Short mmCIF file of C-alpha atoms in Angstrom, two decimals:
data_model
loop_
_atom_site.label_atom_id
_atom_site.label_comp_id
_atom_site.label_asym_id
_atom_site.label_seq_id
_atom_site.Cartn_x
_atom_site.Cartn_y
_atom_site.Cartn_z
CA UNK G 1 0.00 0.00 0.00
CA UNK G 2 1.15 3.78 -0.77
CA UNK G 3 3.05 5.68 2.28
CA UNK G 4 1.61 8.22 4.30
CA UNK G 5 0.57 11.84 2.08
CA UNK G 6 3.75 14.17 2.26
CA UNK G 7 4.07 16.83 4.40
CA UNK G 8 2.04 20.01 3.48
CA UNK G 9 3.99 22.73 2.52
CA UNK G 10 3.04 26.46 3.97
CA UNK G 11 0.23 27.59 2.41
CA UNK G 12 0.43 31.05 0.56
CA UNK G 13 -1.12 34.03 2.69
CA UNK G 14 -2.97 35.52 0.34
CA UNK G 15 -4.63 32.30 -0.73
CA UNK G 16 -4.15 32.08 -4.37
CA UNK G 17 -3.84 28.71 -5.96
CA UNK G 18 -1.03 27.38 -8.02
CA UNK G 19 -1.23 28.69 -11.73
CA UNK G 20 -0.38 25.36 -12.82
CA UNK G 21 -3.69 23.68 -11.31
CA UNK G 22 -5.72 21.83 -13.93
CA UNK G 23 -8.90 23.16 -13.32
CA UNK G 24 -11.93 21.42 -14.94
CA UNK G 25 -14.97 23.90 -15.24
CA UNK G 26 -17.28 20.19 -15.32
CA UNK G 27 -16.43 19.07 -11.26
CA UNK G 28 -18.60 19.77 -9.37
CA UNK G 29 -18.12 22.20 -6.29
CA UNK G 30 -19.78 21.91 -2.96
CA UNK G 31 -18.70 24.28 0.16
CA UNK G 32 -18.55 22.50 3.77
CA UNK G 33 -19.27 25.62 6.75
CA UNK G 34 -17.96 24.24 10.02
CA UNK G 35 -19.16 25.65 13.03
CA UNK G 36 -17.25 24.54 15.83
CA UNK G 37 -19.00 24.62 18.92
CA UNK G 38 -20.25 21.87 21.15
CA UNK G 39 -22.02 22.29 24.85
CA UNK G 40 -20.30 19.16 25.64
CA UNK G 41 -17.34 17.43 24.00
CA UNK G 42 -18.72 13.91 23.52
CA UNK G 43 -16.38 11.29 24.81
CA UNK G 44 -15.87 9.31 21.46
CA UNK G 45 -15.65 12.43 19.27
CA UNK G 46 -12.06 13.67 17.64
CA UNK G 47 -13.44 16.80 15.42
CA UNK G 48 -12.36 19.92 15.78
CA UNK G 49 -14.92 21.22 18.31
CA UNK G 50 -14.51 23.49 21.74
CA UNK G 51 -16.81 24.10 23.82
CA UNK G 52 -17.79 27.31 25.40
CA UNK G 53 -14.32 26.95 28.06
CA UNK G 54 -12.29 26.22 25.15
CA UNK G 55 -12.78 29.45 22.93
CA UNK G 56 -9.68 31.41 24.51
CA UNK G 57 -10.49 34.77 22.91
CA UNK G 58 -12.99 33.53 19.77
CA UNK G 59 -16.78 34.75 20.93
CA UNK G 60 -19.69 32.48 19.04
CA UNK G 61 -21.79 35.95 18.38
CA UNK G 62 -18.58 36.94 15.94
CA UNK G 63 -18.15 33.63 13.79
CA UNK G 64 -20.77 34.10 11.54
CA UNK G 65 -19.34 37.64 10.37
CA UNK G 66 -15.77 36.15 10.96
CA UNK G 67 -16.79 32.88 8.38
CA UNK G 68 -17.94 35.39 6.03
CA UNK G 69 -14.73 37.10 5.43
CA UNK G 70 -13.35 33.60 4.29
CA UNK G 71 -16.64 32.86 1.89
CA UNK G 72 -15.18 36.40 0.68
CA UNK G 73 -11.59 35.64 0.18
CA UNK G 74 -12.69 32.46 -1.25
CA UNK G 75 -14.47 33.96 -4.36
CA UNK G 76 -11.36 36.09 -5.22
CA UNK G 77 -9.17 33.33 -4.95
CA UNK G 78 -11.42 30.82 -7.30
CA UNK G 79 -12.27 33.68 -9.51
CA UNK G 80 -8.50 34.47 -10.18
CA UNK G 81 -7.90 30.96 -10.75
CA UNK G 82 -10.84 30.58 -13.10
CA UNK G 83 -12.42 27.74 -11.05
CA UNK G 84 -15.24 29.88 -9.89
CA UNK G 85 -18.28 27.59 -10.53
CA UNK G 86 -22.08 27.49 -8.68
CA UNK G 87 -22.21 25.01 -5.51
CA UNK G 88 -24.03 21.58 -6.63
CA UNK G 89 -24.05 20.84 -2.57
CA UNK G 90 -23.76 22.71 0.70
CA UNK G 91 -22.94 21.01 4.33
CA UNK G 92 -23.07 23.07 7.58
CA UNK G 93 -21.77 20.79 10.01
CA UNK G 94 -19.76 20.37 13.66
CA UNK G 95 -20.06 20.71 15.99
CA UNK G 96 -23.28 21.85 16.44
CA UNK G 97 -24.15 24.59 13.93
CA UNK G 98 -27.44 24.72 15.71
CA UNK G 99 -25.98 26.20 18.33
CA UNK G 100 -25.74 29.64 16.64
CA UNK G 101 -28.64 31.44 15.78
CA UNK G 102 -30.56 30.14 12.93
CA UNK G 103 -30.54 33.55 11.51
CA UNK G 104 -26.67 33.30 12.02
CA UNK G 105 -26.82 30.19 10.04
CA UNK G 106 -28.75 31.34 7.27
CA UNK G 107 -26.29 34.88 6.97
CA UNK G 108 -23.53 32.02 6.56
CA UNK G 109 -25.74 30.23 3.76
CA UNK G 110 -26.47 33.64 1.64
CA UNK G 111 -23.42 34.82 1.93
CA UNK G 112 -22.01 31.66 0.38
CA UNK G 113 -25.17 31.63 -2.58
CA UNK G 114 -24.13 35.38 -2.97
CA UNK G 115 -20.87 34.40 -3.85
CA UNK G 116 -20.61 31.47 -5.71
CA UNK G 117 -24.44 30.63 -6.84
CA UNK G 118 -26.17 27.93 -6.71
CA UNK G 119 -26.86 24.69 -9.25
CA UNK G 120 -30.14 24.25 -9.71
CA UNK G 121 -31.97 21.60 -7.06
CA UNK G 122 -29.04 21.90 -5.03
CA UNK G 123 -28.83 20.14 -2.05
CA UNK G 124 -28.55 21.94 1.25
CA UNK G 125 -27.61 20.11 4.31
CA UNK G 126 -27.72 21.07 8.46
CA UNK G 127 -26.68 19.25 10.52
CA UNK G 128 -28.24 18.93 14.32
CA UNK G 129 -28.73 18.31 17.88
CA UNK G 130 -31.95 17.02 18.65
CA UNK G 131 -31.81 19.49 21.82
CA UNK G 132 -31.60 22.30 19.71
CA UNK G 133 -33.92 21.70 16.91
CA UNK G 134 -37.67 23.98 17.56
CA UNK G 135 -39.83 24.72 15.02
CA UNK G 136 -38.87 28.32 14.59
CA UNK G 137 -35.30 27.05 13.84
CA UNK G 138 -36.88 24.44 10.92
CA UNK G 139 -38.76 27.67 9.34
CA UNK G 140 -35.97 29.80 9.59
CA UNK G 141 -33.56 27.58 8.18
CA UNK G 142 -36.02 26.57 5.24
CA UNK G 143 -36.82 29.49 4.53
CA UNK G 144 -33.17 30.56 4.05
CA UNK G 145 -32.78 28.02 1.18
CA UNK G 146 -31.95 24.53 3.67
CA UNK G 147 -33.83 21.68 1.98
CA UNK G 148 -32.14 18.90 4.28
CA UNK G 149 -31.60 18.45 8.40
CA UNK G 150 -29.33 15.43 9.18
CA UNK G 151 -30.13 15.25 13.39
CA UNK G 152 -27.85 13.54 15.74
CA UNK G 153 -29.89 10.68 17.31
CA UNK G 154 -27.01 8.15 18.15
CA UNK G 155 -29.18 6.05 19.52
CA UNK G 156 -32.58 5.68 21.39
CA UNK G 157 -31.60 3.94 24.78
CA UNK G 158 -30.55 5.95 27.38
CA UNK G 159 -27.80 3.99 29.31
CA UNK G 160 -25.96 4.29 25.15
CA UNK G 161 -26.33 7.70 25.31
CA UNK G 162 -25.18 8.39 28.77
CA UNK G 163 -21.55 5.98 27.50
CA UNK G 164 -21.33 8.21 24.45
CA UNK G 165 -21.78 11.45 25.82
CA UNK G 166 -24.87 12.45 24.38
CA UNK G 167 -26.61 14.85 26.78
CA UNK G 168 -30.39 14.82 24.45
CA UNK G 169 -33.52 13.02 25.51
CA UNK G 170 -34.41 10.07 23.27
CA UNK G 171 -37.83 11.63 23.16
CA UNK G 172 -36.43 14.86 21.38
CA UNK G 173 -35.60 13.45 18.36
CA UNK G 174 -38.99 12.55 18.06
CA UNK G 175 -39.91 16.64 17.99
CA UNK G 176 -36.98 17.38 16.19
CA UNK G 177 -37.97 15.36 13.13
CA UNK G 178 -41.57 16.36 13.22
CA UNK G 179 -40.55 20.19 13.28
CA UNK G 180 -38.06 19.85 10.50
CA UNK G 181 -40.92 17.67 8.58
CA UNK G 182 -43.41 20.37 9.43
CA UNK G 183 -41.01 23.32 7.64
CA UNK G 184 -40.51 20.82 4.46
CA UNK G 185 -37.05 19.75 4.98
CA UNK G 186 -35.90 16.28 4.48
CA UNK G 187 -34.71 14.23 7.14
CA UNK G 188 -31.98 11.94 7.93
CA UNK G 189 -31.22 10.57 11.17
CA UNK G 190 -27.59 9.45 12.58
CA UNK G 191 -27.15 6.64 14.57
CA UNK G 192 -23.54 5.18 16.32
CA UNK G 193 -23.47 1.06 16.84
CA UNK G 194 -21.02 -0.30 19.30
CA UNK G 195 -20.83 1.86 22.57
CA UNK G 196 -19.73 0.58 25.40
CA UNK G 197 -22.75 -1.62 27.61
CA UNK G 198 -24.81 -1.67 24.21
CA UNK G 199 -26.55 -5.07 23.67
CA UNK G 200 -27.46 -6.34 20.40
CA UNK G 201 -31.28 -5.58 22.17
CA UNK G 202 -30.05 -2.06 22.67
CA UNK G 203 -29.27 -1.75 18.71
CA UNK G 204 -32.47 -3.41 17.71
CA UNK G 205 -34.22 -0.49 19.67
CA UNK G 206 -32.59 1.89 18.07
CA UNK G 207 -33.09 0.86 14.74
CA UNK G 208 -36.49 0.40 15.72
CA UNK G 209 -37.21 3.93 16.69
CA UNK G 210 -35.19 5.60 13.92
CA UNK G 211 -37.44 3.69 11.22
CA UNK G 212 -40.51 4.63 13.33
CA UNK G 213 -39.32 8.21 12.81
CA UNK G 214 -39.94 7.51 8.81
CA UNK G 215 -37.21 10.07 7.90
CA UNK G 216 -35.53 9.71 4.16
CA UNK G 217 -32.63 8.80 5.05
CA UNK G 218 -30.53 7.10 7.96
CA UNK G 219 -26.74 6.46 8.78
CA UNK G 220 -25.19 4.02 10.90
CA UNK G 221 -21.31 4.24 12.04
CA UNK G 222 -19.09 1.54 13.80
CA UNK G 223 -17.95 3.41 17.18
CA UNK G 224 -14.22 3.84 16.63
CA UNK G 225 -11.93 4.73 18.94
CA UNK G 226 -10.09 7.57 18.39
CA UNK G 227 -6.49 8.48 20.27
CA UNK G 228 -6.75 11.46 22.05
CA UNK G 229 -10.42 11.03 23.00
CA UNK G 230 -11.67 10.37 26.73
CA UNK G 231 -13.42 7.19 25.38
CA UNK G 232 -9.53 6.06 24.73
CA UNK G 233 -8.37 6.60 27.72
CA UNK G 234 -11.16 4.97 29.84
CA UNK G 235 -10.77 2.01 27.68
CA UNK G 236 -6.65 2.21 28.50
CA UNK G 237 -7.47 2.65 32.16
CA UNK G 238 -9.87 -0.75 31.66
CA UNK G 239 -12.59 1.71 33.12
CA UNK G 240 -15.01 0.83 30.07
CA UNK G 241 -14.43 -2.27 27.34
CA UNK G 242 -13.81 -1.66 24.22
CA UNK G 243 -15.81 -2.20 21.02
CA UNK G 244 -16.05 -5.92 19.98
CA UNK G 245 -15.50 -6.10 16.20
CA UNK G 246 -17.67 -9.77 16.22
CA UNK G 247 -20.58 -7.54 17.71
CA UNK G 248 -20.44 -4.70 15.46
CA UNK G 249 -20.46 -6.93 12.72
CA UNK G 250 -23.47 -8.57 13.66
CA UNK G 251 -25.18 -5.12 14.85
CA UNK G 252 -24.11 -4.00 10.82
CA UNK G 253 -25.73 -7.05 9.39
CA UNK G 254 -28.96 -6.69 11.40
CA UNK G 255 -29.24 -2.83 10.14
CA UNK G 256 -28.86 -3.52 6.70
CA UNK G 257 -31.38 -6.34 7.21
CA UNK G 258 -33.76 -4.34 8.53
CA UNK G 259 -33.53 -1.12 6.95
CA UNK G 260 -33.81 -3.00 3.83
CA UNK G 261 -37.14 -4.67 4.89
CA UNK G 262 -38.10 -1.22 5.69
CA UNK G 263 -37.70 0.01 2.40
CA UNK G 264 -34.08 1.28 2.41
CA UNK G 265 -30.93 1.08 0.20
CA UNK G 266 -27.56 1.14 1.10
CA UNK G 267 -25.91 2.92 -1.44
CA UNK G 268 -22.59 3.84 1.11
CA UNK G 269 -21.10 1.36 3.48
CA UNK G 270 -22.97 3.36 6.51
CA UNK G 271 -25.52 5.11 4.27
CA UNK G 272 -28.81 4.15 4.01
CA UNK G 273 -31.77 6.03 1.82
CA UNK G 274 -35.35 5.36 0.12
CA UNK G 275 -34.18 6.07 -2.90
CA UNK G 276 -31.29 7.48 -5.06
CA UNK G 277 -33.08 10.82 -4.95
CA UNK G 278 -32.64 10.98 -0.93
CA UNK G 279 -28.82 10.16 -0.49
CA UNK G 280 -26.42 12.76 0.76
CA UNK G 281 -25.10 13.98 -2.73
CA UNK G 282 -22.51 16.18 -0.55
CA UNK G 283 -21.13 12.85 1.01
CA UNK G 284 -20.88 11.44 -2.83
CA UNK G 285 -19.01 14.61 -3.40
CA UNK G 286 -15.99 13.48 -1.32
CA UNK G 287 -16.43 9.99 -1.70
CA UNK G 288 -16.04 10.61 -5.77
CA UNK G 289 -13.34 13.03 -5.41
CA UNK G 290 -15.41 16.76 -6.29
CA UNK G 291 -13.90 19.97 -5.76
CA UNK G 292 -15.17 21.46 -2.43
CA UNK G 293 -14.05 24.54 -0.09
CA UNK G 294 -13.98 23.97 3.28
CA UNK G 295 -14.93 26.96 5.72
CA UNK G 296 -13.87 27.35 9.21
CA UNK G 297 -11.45 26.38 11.32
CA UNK G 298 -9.64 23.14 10.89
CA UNK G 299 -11.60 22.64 8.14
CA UNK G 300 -9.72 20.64 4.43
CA UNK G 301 -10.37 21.97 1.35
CA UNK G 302 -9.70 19.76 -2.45
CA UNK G 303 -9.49 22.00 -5.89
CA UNK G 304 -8.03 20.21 -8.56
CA UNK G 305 -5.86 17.67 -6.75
CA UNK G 306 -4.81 20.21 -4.49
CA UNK G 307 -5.65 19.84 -0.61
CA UNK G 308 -5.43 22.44 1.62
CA UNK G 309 -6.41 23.11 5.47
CA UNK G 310 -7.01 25.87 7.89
CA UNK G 311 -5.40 26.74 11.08
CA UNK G 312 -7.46 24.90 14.26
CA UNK G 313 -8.70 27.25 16.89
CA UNK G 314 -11.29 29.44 15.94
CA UNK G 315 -9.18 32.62 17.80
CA UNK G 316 -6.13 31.81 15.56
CA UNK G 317 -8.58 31.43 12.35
CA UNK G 318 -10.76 34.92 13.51
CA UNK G 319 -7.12 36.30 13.73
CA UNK G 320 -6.08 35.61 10.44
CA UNK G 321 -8.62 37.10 8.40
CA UNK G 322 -8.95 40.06 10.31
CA UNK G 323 -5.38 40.30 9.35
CA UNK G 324 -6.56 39.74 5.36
CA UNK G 325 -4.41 36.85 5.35
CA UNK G 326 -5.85 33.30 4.62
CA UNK G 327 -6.71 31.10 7.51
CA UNK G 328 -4.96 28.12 5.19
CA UNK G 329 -2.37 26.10 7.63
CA UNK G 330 -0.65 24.29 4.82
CA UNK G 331 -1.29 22.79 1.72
CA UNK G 332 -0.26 19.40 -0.22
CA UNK G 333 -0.42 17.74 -3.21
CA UNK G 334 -0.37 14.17 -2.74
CA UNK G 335 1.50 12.35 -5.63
CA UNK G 336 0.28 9.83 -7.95
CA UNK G 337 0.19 6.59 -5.19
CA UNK G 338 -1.46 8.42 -2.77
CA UNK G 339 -3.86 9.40 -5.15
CA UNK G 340 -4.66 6.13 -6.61
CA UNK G 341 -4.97 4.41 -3.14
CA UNK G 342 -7.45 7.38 -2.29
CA UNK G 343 -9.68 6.79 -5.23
CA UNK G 344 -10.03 3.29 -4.75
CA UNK G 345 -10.88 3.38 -1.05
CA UNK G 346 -13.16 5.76 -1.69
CA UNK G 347 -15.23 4.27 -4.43
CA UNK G 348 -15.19 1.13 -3.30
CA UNK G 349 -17.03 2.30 -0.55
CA UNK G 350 -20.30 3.75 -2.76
CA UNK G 351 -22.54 1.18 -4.07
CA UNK G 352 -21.87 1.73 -8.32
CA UNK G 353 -18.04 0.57 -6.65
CA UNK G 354 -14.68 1.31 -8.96
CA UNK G 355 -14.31 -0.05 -12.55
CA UNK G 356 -11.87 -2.59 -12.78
CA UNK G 357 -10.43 -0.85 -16.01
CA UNK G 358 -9.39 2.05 -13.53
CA UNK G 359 -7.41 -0.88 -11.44
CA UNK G 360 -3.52 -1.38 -12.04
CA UNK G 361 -3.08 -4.01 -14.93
CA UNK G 362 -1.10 -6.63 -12.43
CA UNK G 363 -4.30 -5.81 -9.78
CA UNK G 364 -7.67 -6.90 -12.18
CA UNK G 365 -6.54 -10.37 -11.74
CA UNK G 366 -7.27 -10.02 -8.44
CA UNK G 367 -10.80 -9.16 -8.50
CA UNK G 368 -11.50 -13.24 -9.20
CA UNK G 369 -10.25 -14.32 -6.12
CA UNK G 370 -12.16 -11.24 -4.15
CA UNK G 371 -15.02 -12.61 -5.95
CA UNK G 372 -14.24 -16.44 -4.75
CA UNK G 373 -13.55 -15.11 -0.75
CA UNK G 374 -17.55 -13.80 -1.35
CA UNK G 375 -16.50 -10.22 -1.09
CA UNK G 376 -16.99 -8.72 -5.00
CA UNK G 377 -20.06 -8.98 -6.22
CA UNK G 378 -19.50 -11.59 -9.68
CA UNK G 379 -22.32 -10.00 -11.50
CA UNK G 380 -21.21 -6.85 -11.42
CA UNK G 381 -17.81 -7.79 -12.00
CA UNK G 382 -18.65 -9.19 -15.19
CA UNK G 383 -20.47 -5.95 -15.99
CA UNK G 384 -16.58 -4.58 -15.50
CA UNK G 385 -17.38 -2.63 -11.80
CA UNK G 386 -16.02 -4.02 -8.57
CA UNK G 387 -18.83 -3.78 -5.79
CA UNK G 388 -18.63 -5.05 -2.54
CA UNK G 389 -21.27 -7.44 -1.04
CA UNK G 390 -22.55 -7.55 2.36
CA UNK G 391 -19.34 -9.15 3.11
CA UNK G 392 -17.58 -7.13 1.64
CA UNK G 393 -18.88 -4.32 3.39
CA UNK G 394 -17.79 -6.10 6.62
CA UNK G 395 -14.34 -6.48 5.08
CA UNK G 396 -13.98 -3.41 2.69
CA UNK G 397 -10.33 -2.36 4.09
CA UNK G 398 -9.35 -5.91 3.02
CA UNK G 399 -10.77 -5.53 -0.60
CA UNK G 400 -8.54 -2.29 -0.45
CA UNK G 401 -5.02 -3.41 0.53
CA UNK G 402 -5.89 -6.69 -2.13
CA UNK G 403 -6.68 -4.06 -4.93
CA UNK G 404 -3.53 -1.67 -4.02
CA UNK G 405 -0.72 -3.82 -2.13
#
């Protein structure tokens, strides 16, 4: 397998991109706001998040006005490169954007439309606490061009919650979804398999009550344990166990079981939607290698094979662009490996998979004996696309290191 991505280089601090970059007008271009503010730091949870404590200097009532000023030095810099194209998706995410004023939120949102425009049907994603979801904050949001609210549940027994973190009542996801329903969003619902305590009854519960919520869409993620996190070190101190990798299998095959009997399609490894009109097209953005900008601290940017990413605290990020510098921390351009080993673990993960004609020559023999372990789908192999079965969903980073060692 390819070695780590080199070492970013500093990144330029006016923000201008290479004049070499091959820019192609046809990617698509989505733009990813971060808000980075939490009331509580969950135990399992590695983003780049602070909570009120943390800030050291950055105020919450200044970061809309303060992300502004990057959507701003982002349209010079992609209109001087000539990659200045209309967003086909747009995430705000966490954190907990809701934690700002939807009215902050939606200043955030038109200031991005103003700049680069929109694609028409564009998809337009928040993302949520249950806690802080009314339905004044639906209508606000809707009304400031949001068609889609993706709402933290996690899970819908207490004692999981309580292991993860998660200060929200089961019961308030419940309201959430009906007040984002009532506004005319759609709805997808989050759930996290493999906590510490959680029974295979546990799981079944939640699955049951995030199909009972009848939202469009529903993801379900393997806990993993992060380094740095207080989940790691309870599980170093032995204070909690840690995730069983026979359990979460079996918790992954009885959600794909019974989301499908409910009507559901998995179309990512943890993604799950009614139809191919309801999945996350700003997910498929990353997963098939689109152009996006990435707002806010610690957030990554991609333009044209480039990768870029900002500086981490939210003071050191306000500081830079009152300054009129970028907030960009470095910058890389992984080389041709790298790049290779990304695309294939990437879309191998979707559902249409990788063709094997995009596969080194001395790797497509491989895909028989993927096919023979039960983890390539043969009929679509013969149709010349490698797609993973259920068991190869179980095993995908094995199908990778077979297709790239």
């Amino acid at each position: 397998m390819a070695g780590p991505l080199p070492l970013g280089d500093p990144a330029p601090a006016d923000g201008h991109l290479p004049s070499d970059l091959p820019i192609d007008s046809s990617v698509p271009f989505s733009a990813y706001l971060h808000v980075p503010f939490c009331r509580v730091r969950c135990g399992y949870c590695d983003f780049n998040t602070y909570t009120s404590g943390e800030l050291r200097g950055a105020k919450q009532e200044d970061y809309a006005s303060t992300l502004i000023t990057e959507i701003a030095l982002a349209r010079r810099v992609l209109a001087d490169a000539g990659a200045l194209r209309p967003m086909d998706t747009v995430f705000l995410g966490g954190g907990t954007p809701t934690l700002l004023p939807a009215g902050d939120l939606a200043r955030m949102l038109g200031a991005a439309t103003d700049a680069f425009g929109l694609v028409d049907g564009a998809e337009i994603t928040v993302e949520a606490n249950p806690d802080t979801v009314t339905p004044e904050v639906a209508r606000t949001l809707a009304d400031a061009g949001v068609t889609r609210l993706s709402i933290g549940m996690q899970s819908a027994v207490p004692h999981v919650l309580a292991a993860l973190d998660r200060t929200h009542r089961p019961e308030n996801v419940t309201t959430a979804v009906a007040a984002a329903k009532d506004a005319g969003l759609a709805v997808s619902v989050d759930l996290i398999y493999g906590a510490p305590g959680e029974s295979i009854g546990d799981w079944e519960a939640s699955l049951d009550a995030a199909l009972a919520l009848e939202s469009d869409h529903i993801s379900a993620y393997a806990l993993i344990i992060e380094d740095g996190t207080k989940l790691a070190r309870q599980i170093r101190r032995g204070e909690v166990p840690a995730p069983d990798d026979d359990l979460q299998a079996d918790m992954y095959e009885l959600a794909d079981a019974r989301l499908a009997a409910a009507g559901f399609d998995w179309y990512e490894i943890s993604n799950w939607s009614r139809s191919p009109e309801q999945r996350s097209r700003h997910n498929l953005a990353y997963w098939r290698g689109s152009d996006w900008w990435g707002f806010g601290p610690g957030a990554h940017s991609h333009v044209a094979g480039l990768r870029w990413w900002n500086v981490k605290h939210p003071a050191a990020y306000a500081q830079r662009l009152a300054a009129a510098e970028s907030p960009a921390a470095g910058t890389e351009r992984p080389d041709e490996q790298s790049t290779t080993l990304e695309r294939i673990l990437l879309l191998s993960r979707i559902r249409e998979g990788i063709a094997v004609s995009d596969l080194a020559a001395d790797k497509r023999t491989r895909v028989a004996g993927l096919i023979a372990d039960g983890l390539v789908d043969p009929a679509a192999a013969v149709r010349g696309r490698v797609q993973l079965t259920l068991r190869g969903r179980l095993l995908a980073d094995a199908v990778v290191r077979e297709l790239t060692d």
